[in-house]
Coordinates of C-alpha atoms and ligand atoms in Angstrom, one line a residue:
X965 CA 24.2 129.1 46.4
X966 CA 24.1 126.5 43.6
X967 CA 26.6 123.8 44.4
X968 CA 28.5 122.1 41.5
X969 CA 31.6 120.9 43.2
X970 CA 31.8 118.9 46.4
X971 CA 34.4 116.9 48.2
X972 CA 34.3 114.3 50.9
X973 CA 37.1 113.6 53.3
X974 CA 37.0 110.0 54.2
X975 CA 36.5 107.2 51.7
X976 CA 35.2 104.6 54.1
X977 CA 31.9 102.8 54.6
X978 CA 30.1 106.1 54.7
X979 CA 32.1 108.4 52.4
X980 CA 32.3 105.9 49.5
X981 CA 28.6 104.9 49.2
X982 CA 27.1 108.3 50.1
X983 CA 29.2 110.1 47.5
X984 CA 28.6 107.5 44.9
X985 CA 24.8 108.0 45.3
X986 CA 25.1 111.8 45.2
X987 CA 27.2 111.5 42.0
X988 CA 24.6 109.2 40.5
X989 CA 21.6 111.3 41.4
X990 CA 23.3 114.7 40.6
X991 CA 25.2 114.3 37.3
X992 CA 25.7 118.1 37.3
X993 CA 27.8 118.0 40.5
X994 CA 31.5 117.0 40.4
X995 CA 32.1 114.8 43.5
X996 CA 35.7 114.1 44.7
X997 CA 36.3 111.6 47.5
X998 CA 39.7 111.9 49.2
X999 CA 41.4 109.9 51.9
X1000 CA 44.9 109.9 53.6
X1001 CA 45.0 106.2 53.2
X1002 CA 46.4 106.0 49.7
X1003 CA 46.0 102.2 49.4
X1004 CA 42.3 102.7 49.9
X1005 CA 42.1 105.3 47.1
X1006 CA 44.0 102.9 44.8
X1007 CA 41.4 100.2 45.5
X1008 CA 38.5 102.7 44.8
X1009 CA 40.2 103.4 41.5
X1010 CA 41.0 99.7 40.7
X1011 CA 40.0 98.6 37.2
X1012 CA 38.3 95.5 38.7
X1013 CA 35.2 96.5 40.6
X1014 CA 35.6 93.3 42.6
X1015 CA 38.5 95.0 44.4
X1016 CA 36.6 98.0 45.8
X1017 CA 37.7 98.4 49.5
X1018 CA 34.2 97.7 50.7
X1019 CA 31.6 95.1 49.8
X1020 CA 28.1 96.5 49.6
X1021 CA 25.3 95.1 47.4
X1022 CA 24.6 97.5 44.5
X1023 CA 27.7 99.6 45.0
X1024 CA 29.9 98.5 42.2
X1025 CA 27.1 99.0 39.6
X1026 CA 26.9 102.7 40.7
X1027 CA 30.6 103.1 40.7
X1028 CA 30.8 101.7 37.2
X1029 CA 28.3 104.3 36.0
X1030 CA 29.8 107.4 37.8
X1031 CA 33.5 106.8 38.3
X1032 CA 35.6 109.0 36.0
X1033 CA 32.5 110.9 34.9
X1034 CA 31.5 113.0 37.8
X1035 CA 32.8 110.8 40.7
X1036 CA 36.6 110.9 41.4
X1037 CA 38.7 109.2 44.1
X1038 CA 41.8 111.2 44.8
X1039 CA 44.8 111.3 47.1
X1040 CA 45.2 115.0 46.6
X1041 CA 43.2 116.3 49.6
X1042 CA 44.3 119.9 49.4
X1043 CA 43.4 120.4 45.8
X1044 CA 40.0 118.7 46.3
X1045 CA 39.3 121.1 49.2
X1046 CA 40.5 124.1 47.3
X1047 CA 38.2 123.5 44.3
X1048 CA 35.0 122.5 46.2
X1049 CA 32.2 124.7 47.6
X1050 CA 30.9 122.1 50.0
X1051 CA 33.1 119.7 52.0
X1052 CA 31.8 116.6 53.8
X1053 CA 33.7 115.2 56.7
X1054 CA 33.1 111.4 56.8
X1055 CA 36.1 110.4 58.9
X1056 CA 36.1 107.9 61.7
X1057 CA 35.2 109.0 65.2
X1058 CA 36.3 106.1 67.5
X1059 CA 36.2 105.9 71.2
X1060 CA 39.1 107.7 72.9
X1061 CA 41.8 105.3 74.0
X1062 CA 43.6 107.8 76.3
X1063 CA 43.2 111.1 78.1
X1064 CA 40.1 112.8 79.4
X1065 CA 37.0 110.6 78.7
X1066 CA 39.1 107.5 77.9
X1067 CA 37.0 104.5 77.0
X1068 CA 33.8 106.6 76.6
X1069 CA 34.2 109.9 74.8
X1070 CA 34.6 110.2 71.0
X1071 CA 38.1 110.8 69.7
X1072 CA 37.8 113.9 67.6
X1073 CA 41.4 113.9 66.4
X1074 CA 40.5 112.9 62.8
X1075 CA 37.7 115.5 62.6
X1076 CA 39.9 118.3 64.0
X1077 CA 42.7 117.4 61.6
X1078 CA 40.2 117.7 58.7
X1079 CA 39.1 121.1 60.0
X1080 CA 42.7 122.3 60.2
X1081 CA 43.3 121.1 56.7
X1082 CA 40.3 122.9 55.4
X1083 CA 41.3 126.1 57.1
X1084 CA 44.8 125.9 55.8
X1085 CA 43.9 125.3 52.2
X1086 CA 40.7 127.4 51.7
X1087 CA 40.9 130.5 49.6
X1088 CA 37.1 130.8 49.0
X1089 CA 34.0 130.5 51.3
X1090 CA 33.2 126.9 52.2
X1091 CA 30.2 125.0 53.6
X1092 CA 31.6 122.3 55.9
X1093 CA 29.2 119.3 56.5
X1094 CA 29.5 117.0 59.5
X1095 CA 28.8 113.6 58.1
X1096 CA 30.6 111.7 60.8
X1097 CA 28.7 110.9 63.9
X1098 CA 29.7 113.5 66.5
X1099 CA 28.9 114.5 70.1
X1100 CA 26.5 117.3 70.6
X1101 CA 28.2 120.7 70.3
X1102 CA 31.1 119.5 68.1
X1103 CA 30.1 122.0 65.4
X1104 CA 31.3 124.7 67.8
X1105 CA 34.7 123.1 68.1
X1106 CA 35.0 122.8 64.4
X1107 CA 34.1 126.4 63.9
X1108 CA 36.8 127.4 66.4
X1109 CA 39.4 125.4 64.5
X1110 CA 38.3 126.8 61.1
X1111 CA 38.0 130.4 62.1
X1112 CA 41.0 130.3 64.4
X1113 CA 43.2 129.2 61.5
X1114 CA 41.8 131.2 58.7
X1115 CA 40.0 134.5 59.1
X1116 CA 40.0 135.5 55.4
X1117 CA 37.2 133.3 54.2
X1118 CA 33.7 132.5 55.7
X1119 CA 32.9 129.0 56.9
X1120 CA 29.5 127.7 57.6
X1121 CA 29.3 124.4 59.5
X1122 CA 26.2 122.2 59.2
X1123 CA 25.3 118.8 60.5
X1124 CA 24.0 116.0 58.2
X1125 CA 24.4 112.7 60.1
X1126 CA 24.2 109.5 58.1
X1127 CA 21.7 106.8 58.9
X1128 CA 22.6 104.1 56.4
X1129 CA 23.1 100.6 57.6
X1130 CA 25.9 98.4 56.1
X1131 CA 24.7 95.6 53.9
X1132 CA 21.7 97.8 52.8
X1133 CA 23.6 101.1 52.4
X1134 CA 22.5 101.7 48.8
X1135 CA 18.8 101.0 49.3
X1136 CA 19.0 103.1 52.5
X1137 CA 20.5 106.0 50.6
X1138 CA 18.1 105.7 47.7
X1139 CA 15.0 105.6 50.0
X1140 CA 16.0 107.2 53.2
X1141 CA 13.4 107.2 56.0
X1142 CA 14.6 110.8 56.5
X1143 CA 17.5 113.1 55.7
X1144 CA 18.5 115.3 58.7
X1145 CA 20.2 118.6 58.2
X1146 CA 21.0 120.9 61.1
X1147 CA 22.2 124.5 60.8
X1148 CA 22.5 127.8 62.5
X1149 CA 19.4 130.0 62.6
X1150 CA 21.2 132.9 60.7
X1151 CA 20.8 134.0 57.1
X1152 CA 24.1 132.3 56.1
X1153 CA 23.2 129.2 58.2
X1154 CA 19.9 128.9 56.4
X1155 CA 21.4 129.4 53.0
X1156 CA 24.0 126.6 53.7
X1157 CA 21.2 124.2 54.9
X1158 CA 19.2 125.1 51.8
X1159 CA 22.0 124.4 49.4
X1160 CA 22.3 120.9 50.9
X1161 CA 18.5 120.4 50.8
X1162 CA 18.6 121.2 47.1
X1163 CA 21.1 118.3 46.5
X1164 CA 19.0 115.7 48.4
X1165 CA 15.7 117.0 46.8
X1166 CA 17.0 115.5 43.5
X1167 CA 15.8 112.1 44.8
X1168 CA 14.4 112.3 48.3
X1169 CA 10.8 113.6 48.8
X1170 CA 10.7 117.0 50.4
X1171 CA 8.6 115.7 53.4
X1172 CA 11.5 113.4 54.3
X1173 CA 14.1 116.1 54.5
X1174 CA 14.1 117.4 58.1
X1175 CA 15.9 120.6 59.0
X1176 CA 16.7 121.4 62.7
X1177 CA 19.2 123.3 64.7
X1178 CA 22.7 121.9 64.8
X1179 CA 22.6 120.5 68.3
X1180 CA 19.3 118.6 67.7
X1181 CA 20.8 117.1 64.5
X1182 CA 24.0 116.0 66.3
X1183 CA 22.1 114.5 69.2
X1184 CA 19.4 112.8 67.1
X1185 CA 22.0 110.7 65.4
X1186 CA 23.4 109.4 68.7
X1187 CA 19.9 108.9 70.1
X1188 CA 18.8 106.9 67.0
X1189 CA 21.6 104.5 67.3
X1190 CA 21.1 104.2 71.1
X1191 CA 17.4 103.4 70.6
X1192 CA 18.1 100.8 68.0
X1193 CA 20.8 99.1 70.1
X1194 CA 18.5 99.3 73.1
X1195 CA 15.9 97.2 71.3
X1196 CA 18.5 94.5 70.6
X1197 CA 19.7 94.4 74.2
X1198 CA 16.0 94.2 75.3
X1199 CA 15.3 91.2 73.1
X1200 CA 18.6 89.6 74.0
X1201 CA 18.0 90.0 77.7
X1202 CA 14.6 88.2 77.1
X1203 CA 16.3 85.4 75.2
X1204 CA 18.1 84.4 78.4
X1205 CA 14.8 84.4 80.3
X1206 CA 13.2 82.3 77.5
X1207 CA 15.9 79.7 77.9
X1208 CA 15.2 79.5 81.6
X1209 CA 11.5 79.4 81.4
X1210 CA 10.6 77.4 78.3
X1211 CA 9.3 80.4 76.4
X1212 CA 10.5 80.8 72.8
X1213 CA 12.1 84.1 71.9
X1214 CA 11.0 83.8 68.2
X1215 CA 7.4 83.5 69.4
X1216 CA 7.8 86.3 72.0
X1217 CA 9.4 88.6 69.4
X1218 CA 6.6 87.9 66.9
X1219 CA 3.9 88.6 69.6
X1220 CA 5.6 91.8 70.8
X1221 CA 6.2 93.1 67.3
X1222 CA 2.6 92.7 66.2
X1223 CA 1.8 95.6 68.5
X1224 CA 2.0 98.5 65.9
X1225 CA 3.3 100.8 68.7
X1226 CA 6.3 98.6 69.1
X1227 CA 6.8 97.4 65.5
X1228 CA 8.4 94.2 64.3
X1229 CA 11.8 95.4 63.1
X1230 CA 15.0 95.0 65.2
X1231 CA 13.7 92.3 67.4
X1232 CA 15.9 89.5 66.2
X1233 CA 18.0 87.9 69.0
X1234 CA 21.7 87.5 68.4
X1235 CA 24.9 86.8 70.4
X1236 CA 25.1 90.6 70.8
X1237 CA 25.1 93.5 68.3
X1238 CA 28.3 94.4 66.5
X1239 CA 29.3 97.1 64.0
X1240 CA 31.5 100.1 64.3
X1241 CA 29.0 102.4 65.7
X1242 CA 26.4 101.2 68.3
X1243 CA 28.9 100.6 71.0
X1244 CA 31.0 103.7 70.5
X1245 CA 27.9 106.0 70.0
X1246 CA 26.3 104.7 73.2
X1247 CA 29.6 105.1 75.2
X1248 CA 29.7 108.6 73.8
X1249 CA 26.1 109.2 75.0
X1250 CA 27.1 107.9 78.4
X1251 CA 30.0 110.2 78.6
X1252 CA 28.0 113.3 77.5
X1253 CA 25.3 112.5 80.1
X1254 CA 27.9 112.2 82.9
X1255 CA 29.6 115.4 81.7
X1256 CA 26.3 117.2 82.1
X1257 CA 25.8 115.7 85.6
X1258 CA 23.1 113.3 84.5
X1259 CA 24.4 110.1 86.2
X1260 CA 21.1 108.2 86.1
X1261 CA 20.7 108.9 82.4
X1262 CA 24.3 107.7 81.8
X1263 CA 23.7 104.5 83.8
X1264 CA 20.5 103.8 81.9
X1265 CA 22.3 103.8 78.5
X1266 CA 25.4 102.1 79.8
X1267 CA 23.2 99.1 80.7
X1268 CA 22.5 98.5 76.9
X1269 CA 26.3 97.9 76.5
X1270 CA 26.5 95.8 79.6
X1271 CA 23.7 93.4 78.4
X1272 CA 25.4 93.2 75.0
X1273 CA 28.7 92.1 76.7
X1274 CA 26.7 89.7 78.8
X1275 CA 25.1 88.2 75.8
X1276 CA 28.4 87.6 73.9
X1277 CA 29.9 86.0 77.0
X1278 CA 26.7 83.9 77.7
X1279 CA 26.8 82.5 74.2
X1280 CA 30.4 81.4 74.5
X1281 CA 29.7 79.9 77.9
X1282 CA 26.8 77.9 76.5
X1283 CA 29.2 76.3 74.0
X1284 CA 31.8 75.6 76.6
X1285 CA 29.3 74.0 79.0
X1286 CA 27.8 71.8 76.3
X1287 CA 31.2 70.4 75.8
X1288 CA 31.4 69.6 79.5
X1289 CA 33.8 72.5 80.2
X1290 CA 36.4 70.5 78.2
X1291 CA 37.2 72.3 75.0
X1292 CA 41.0 72.1 75.1
X1293 CA 42.4 71.2 71.7
X1294 CA 38.9 70.6 70.3
X1295 CA 38.1 71.8 66.8
X1296 CA 35.2 74.3 66.9
X1297 CA 33.9 75.9 63.7
X1298 CA 32.8 79.5 63.5
X1299 CA 30.5 80.2 60.5
X1300 CA 30.4 83.9 59.8
X1301 CA 32.8 86.6 61.0
X1302 CA 31.1 89.8 59.6
X1303 CA 29.0 91.7 62.2
X1304 CA 26.0 91.1 59.9
X1305 CA 25.2 89.6 56.5
X1306 CA 26.1 91.4 53.2
X1307 CA 29.1 93.3 54.4
X1308 CA 32.8 92.6 54.7
X1309 CA 33.0 94.7 57.9
X1310 CA 33.7 92.8 61.1
X1311 CA 34.2 95.7 63.5
X1312 CA 32.9 94.8 67.0
X1313 CA 31.5 91.6 65.6
X1314 CA 30.3 89.2 68.3
X1315 CA 32.3 86.4 66.5
X1316 CA 35.4 88.1 67.8
X1317 CA 34.6 88.0 71.5
X1318 CA 33.0 84.5 71.3
X1319 CA 36.0 83.1 69.4
X1320 CA 38.4 84.9 71.7
X1321 CA 36.8 83.3 74.8
X1322 CA 36.8 79.8 73.2
X1323 CA 40.5 80.1 72.4
X1324 CA 41.2 81.4 75.9
X1325 CA 39.8 78.1 77.1
X1326 CA 42.0 76.1 74.7
X1327 CA 39.8 75.5 71.6
X1328 CA 41.1 75.3 68.1
X1329 CA 39.0 77.6 66.1
X1330 CA 38.3 77.2 62.4
X1331 CA 36.6 80.2 60.8
X1332 CA 34.7 80.5 57.5
X1333 CA 33.1 83.7 56.2
X1334 CA 32.1 84.4 52.6
X1335 CA 33.5 88.0 52.7
X1336 CA 35.9 88.5 55.5
X1337 CA 39.5 87.4 54.8
X1338 CA 42.1 85.8 57.1
X1339 CA 44.2 88.9 57.5
X1340 CA 41.3 90.8 58.9
X1341 CA 40.1 87.9 61.2
X1342 CA 43.6 87.5 62.7
X1343 CA 44.0 91.3 63.3
X1344 CA 40.6 91.5 64.9
X1345 CA 41.6 88.8 67.4
X1346 CA 45.0 90.4 68.1
X1347 CA 43.3 93.7 68.8
X1348 CA 40.7 92.0 71.0
X1349 CA 43.4 90.5 73.2
X1350 CA 45.4 93.6 73.3
X1351 CA 42.4 95.6 74.5
X1352 CA 42.0 92.9 77.2
X1353 CA 45.5 93.6 78.4
X1354 CA 47.1 90.3 77.1
X1355 CA 50.9 90.2 76.8
X1356 CA 52.4 90.0 73.3
X1357 CA 53.8 86.5 74.0
X1358 CA 50.4 85.3 75.1
X1359 CA 48.8 86.7 72.0
X1360 CA 51.5 85.1 69.8
X1361 CA 50.7 81.8 71.5
X1362 CA 47.0 82.0 71.2
X1363 CA 46.8 83.2 67.6
X1364 CA 48.1 79.8 66.6
X1365 CA 44.7 78.4 67.6
X1366 CA 42.9 80.1 64.8
X1367 CA 42.7 78.8 61.3
X1368 CA 40.8 80.6 58.5
X1369 CA 39.4 78.2 55.9
X1370 CA 38.5 79.0 52.3
X1371 CA 35.4 76.8 52.4
X1372 CA 32.9 75.9 55.0
X1373 CA 33.5 72.2 54.3
X1374 CA 37.1 72.5 55.6
X1375 CA 35.9 74.4 58.5
X1376 CA 33.2 71.9 59.7
X1377 CA 35.1 68.6 58.9
X1378 CA 35.6 66.6 62.1
X1379 CA 34.7 69.5 64.3
X1380 CA 33.0 69.0 67.7
X1381 CA 30.8 72.1 67.5
X1382 CA 29.7 74.8 65.0
X1383 CA 28.7 78.3 66.0
X1384 CA 26.8 80.2 63.4
X1385 CA 27.6 83.9 64.1
X1386 CA 26.4 85.8 61.0
X1387 CA 23.1 85.4 59.3
X1388 CA 24.5 84.8 55.8
X1389 CA 21.7 83.5 53.5
X1390 CA 24.0 80.9 52.0
X1391 CA 24.3 79.2 55.5
X1392 CA 20.5 78.4 55.4
X1393 CA 20.9 76.5 52.2
X1394 CA 23.7 74.1 53.4
X1395 CA 22.9 70.4 53.7
X1396 CA 22.8 70.4 57.5
X1397 CA 22.2 66.7 57.9
X1398 CA 25.2 66.0 55.7
X1399 CA 27.2 68.5 57.8
X1400 CA 26.2 66.6 61.0
X1401 CA 27.6 63.4 59.5
X1402 CA 30.9 65.2 58.7
X1403 CA 31.4 66.3 62.3
X1404 CA 32.6 64.4 65.4
X1405 CA 30.3 61.7 66.8
X1406 CA 27.9 63.9 68.8
X1407 CA 27.8 67.1 66.8
X1408 CA 26.8 70.3 68.5
X1409 CA 25.4 73.1 66.4
X1410 CA 24.8 76.6 68.0
X1411 CA 22.7 78.9 65.9
X1412 CA 23.1 82.4 67.4
X1413 CA 20.9 83.9 64.6
X1414 CA 18.1 81.4 64.6
X1415 CA 18.4 81.0 60.8
X1416 CA 18.5 77.3 60.3
X1417 CA 15.2 75.5 59.8
X1418 CA 14.9 72.8 62.5
X1419 CA 13.6 70.4 59.8
X1420 CA 17.0 70.6 58.1
X1421 CA 18.6 69.0 61.2
X1422 CA 18.6 65.4 62.4
X1423 CA 17.3 66.0 65.9
X1424 CA 18.4 62.6 67.2
X1425 CA 22.0 63.4 66.3
X1426 CA 23.9 65.6 68.8
X1427 CA 22.6 68.9 70.0
X1428 CA 20.9 71.7 68.0
X1429 CA 20.8 75.0 70.0
X1430 CA 19.0 78.1 68.9
X1431 CA 19.2 81.3 71.0
X1432 CA 16.3 81.9 73.3
X1433 CA 14.7 78.6 72.8
X1434 CA 14.5 76.1 75.6
X1435 CA 16.4 72.8 75.4
X1436 CA 14.1 71.4 78.2
Ligands
NAD2338 P1 35.8 104.3 58.0 O1 36.8 104.0 59.0 O2 35.3 103.2 57.1 O3 36.3 105.5 57.1 C1 36.9 106.7 57.5 C2 38.0 107.1 56.6 O4 38.5 108.4 57.0 C3 39.2 106.1 56.6 O5 39.4 105.6 55.3 C4 40.3 107.0 57.0 O6 41.6 106.7 56.4 C5 39.9 108.4 56.6 N1 40.5 109.5 57.4 C6 40.6 109.7 58.7 N2 41.2 110.9 59.0 C7 41.4 111.5 57.8 C8 42.0 112.7 57.4 N3 42.4 113.6 58.4 N4 42.1 113.0 56.1 C9 41.7 112.1 55.2 N5 41.1 110.9 55.5 C10 41.0 110.6 56.8 O7 34.6 104.9 58.8 P2 33.0 104.9 58.5 O8 32.5 103.6 58.9 O9 32.9 105.3 57.1 O10 32.5 105.9 59.5 C11 32.7 107.3 59.3 C12 31.8 108.1 60.3 O11 30.5 107.9 59.9 C13 31.9 107.7 61.7 O12 31.7 108.9 62.5 C14 30.7 106.8 61.9 O13 30.2 106.8 63.3 C15 29.7 107.4 61.0 N6 28.7 106.4 60.5 C16 29.1 105.2 60.0 C17 28.2 104.3 59.5 C18 28.6 102.9 59.0 O14 27.7 102.2 58.7 N7 29.8 102.6 59.0 C19 26.9 104.7 59.3 C20 26.5 106.0 59.8 C21 27.4 106.8 60.3
UGA2339 C1 23.5 100.9 62.4 C2 22.1 101.6 62.2 O1 21.1 100.7 61.8 C3 22.2 102.7 61.1 O2 21.0 103.4 61.0 C4 23.4 103.7 61.5 O3 23.5 104.6 60.5 C5 24.7 102.9 61.7 O4 24.5 101.9 62.7 C6 25.8 103.7 62.1 O5 25.6 104.8 62.7 O6 26.9 103.2 62.0 P1 24.8 99.0 61.1 O7 25.6 98.9 62.4 O8 25.5 99.1 59.8 O9 23.8 100.2 61.2 O10 23.8 97.7 61.0 P2 22.5 97.2 61.8 O11 21.6 96.6 60.8 O12 22.0 98.3 62.7 O13 23.0 96.1 62.8 C7 23.9 96.4 63.9 C8 24.1 95.1 64.7 O14 22.9 94.7 65.3 C9 24.5 93.9 63.8 O15 25.4 93.1 64.5 C10 23.2 93.1 63.7 O16 23.3 91.7 63.4 C11 22.6 93.3 65.1 N1 21.1 93.2 65.1 C12 20.3 94.0 64.3 C13 20.6 92.2 65.9 O17 21.3 91.5 66.7 N2 19.2 92.1 66.0 C14 18.4 92.8 65.2 O18 17.1 92.7 65.3 C15 19.0 93.8 64.3

């Protein structure tokens, strides 16, 4: 079937950029992106491209070329579903907060609600595409919802997980390592897969478009994220060993990565990986493994998360100990709140857990991030404490210890310690010797990303710590 109208439910970090790129590469297709968050749709339609709801390099240039031509952002979900032949679901799939599988399984409420909506509105046959990351065998559940609520049209459900990383989303979408499409091995299933292949073929080489069965496609997405996160936990666990032995994690990482079987990517130490997906997807994998009675498999993957939590806590502890366990009322600057550079997303950022712990021990935290604003930073911390079971009154008390600055200069002035949490390029270019002079007498600088050139620091002044490098 030749597709000329598609819609995407969910105008977030995945729905927005992926649909913008499809619209750019396929001018003959009308693309409508819908969301039940009307404020978000207003921002996608805002005249000023600086007000788009997400910051992603290269995105606003594409929006300026496509918006109003063949790319539309709309609040009218029903009408978009009605007029489209293919409907992508790119809604959030967070970890369940209650009920069976609480704390591990994926919460499919949003996906199921999309499916009900599609079933209710559809008057013609539809291809429904799973773009969200979903547990294996979710397509079965979606089919049940669709067919159970509407037997007058035919629905085909296919899986097309997204592999983009934030901060590089546009280049990832332009030059994907692979596009994965899973479908049923029936005539109509193959036709549905083929109609999506035809869309991607407009810019992705054919040998990079992989078609599989639905369950392999769903599981491959969880497995990819788990393998990537596992590399980070591996290198982070070794960073602790480096600090105890005098080895240097940067040298170890380089030496390991030169083995072409291992490869050099994703071996950068950090105070723990963040982002909306690694943790939730691994927890989901742990849940699925347990569900199928594979306890050892579950425990293996769970360890990736446990090392990540350990690393965040370890980094905060290093700061506290360097200040002789006495951080009460001391100003500590946090440079970087986003979970990685070139995004305004801070979901699961290690800056949250590290700052949370420092405030728990009485510090006054001053944060500066080039893209994340104060509203977001404060709400991240409130959510962090709520999840840790803190009472409302405690939270109201603690939140007074966080100040979000508009410039790094305000943040570092007279502070006892600086923790660099995000690898923003601009941080590398600061005059670090001058910064040391602006701080308290014996300035402490903790670089969790190992981005600052040692030569930029006056080594006789205070302490300069880089993760996984020995202080001995
Ligand atoms: P997001 O929170 O940025 O966006 C999801 C959007 O869906 C929200 O704007 C929300 O309002 C909307 N929504 C939820 N239910 C809806 C409904 N019933 N009707 C209409 N709109 C609805 O999430 P995201 O980061 O874009 O992630 C979406 C999915 O893609 C997740 O499953 C995630 O695991 C996966 N994924 C994310 C990334 C990433 O880099 N963020 C990369 C690959 C895959
Ligand atoms: C990740 C995957 O890379 C994408 O392929 C996937 O589509 C996406 O998750 C998803 O499913 O959501 P993302 O989380 O946007 O993308 O960003 P990454 O570049 O993977 O970084 C994740 C975290 O790991 C960041 O906090 C980053 O700083 C950290 N990281 C990354 C390290 O600590 N060390 C590294 O070597 C690499």
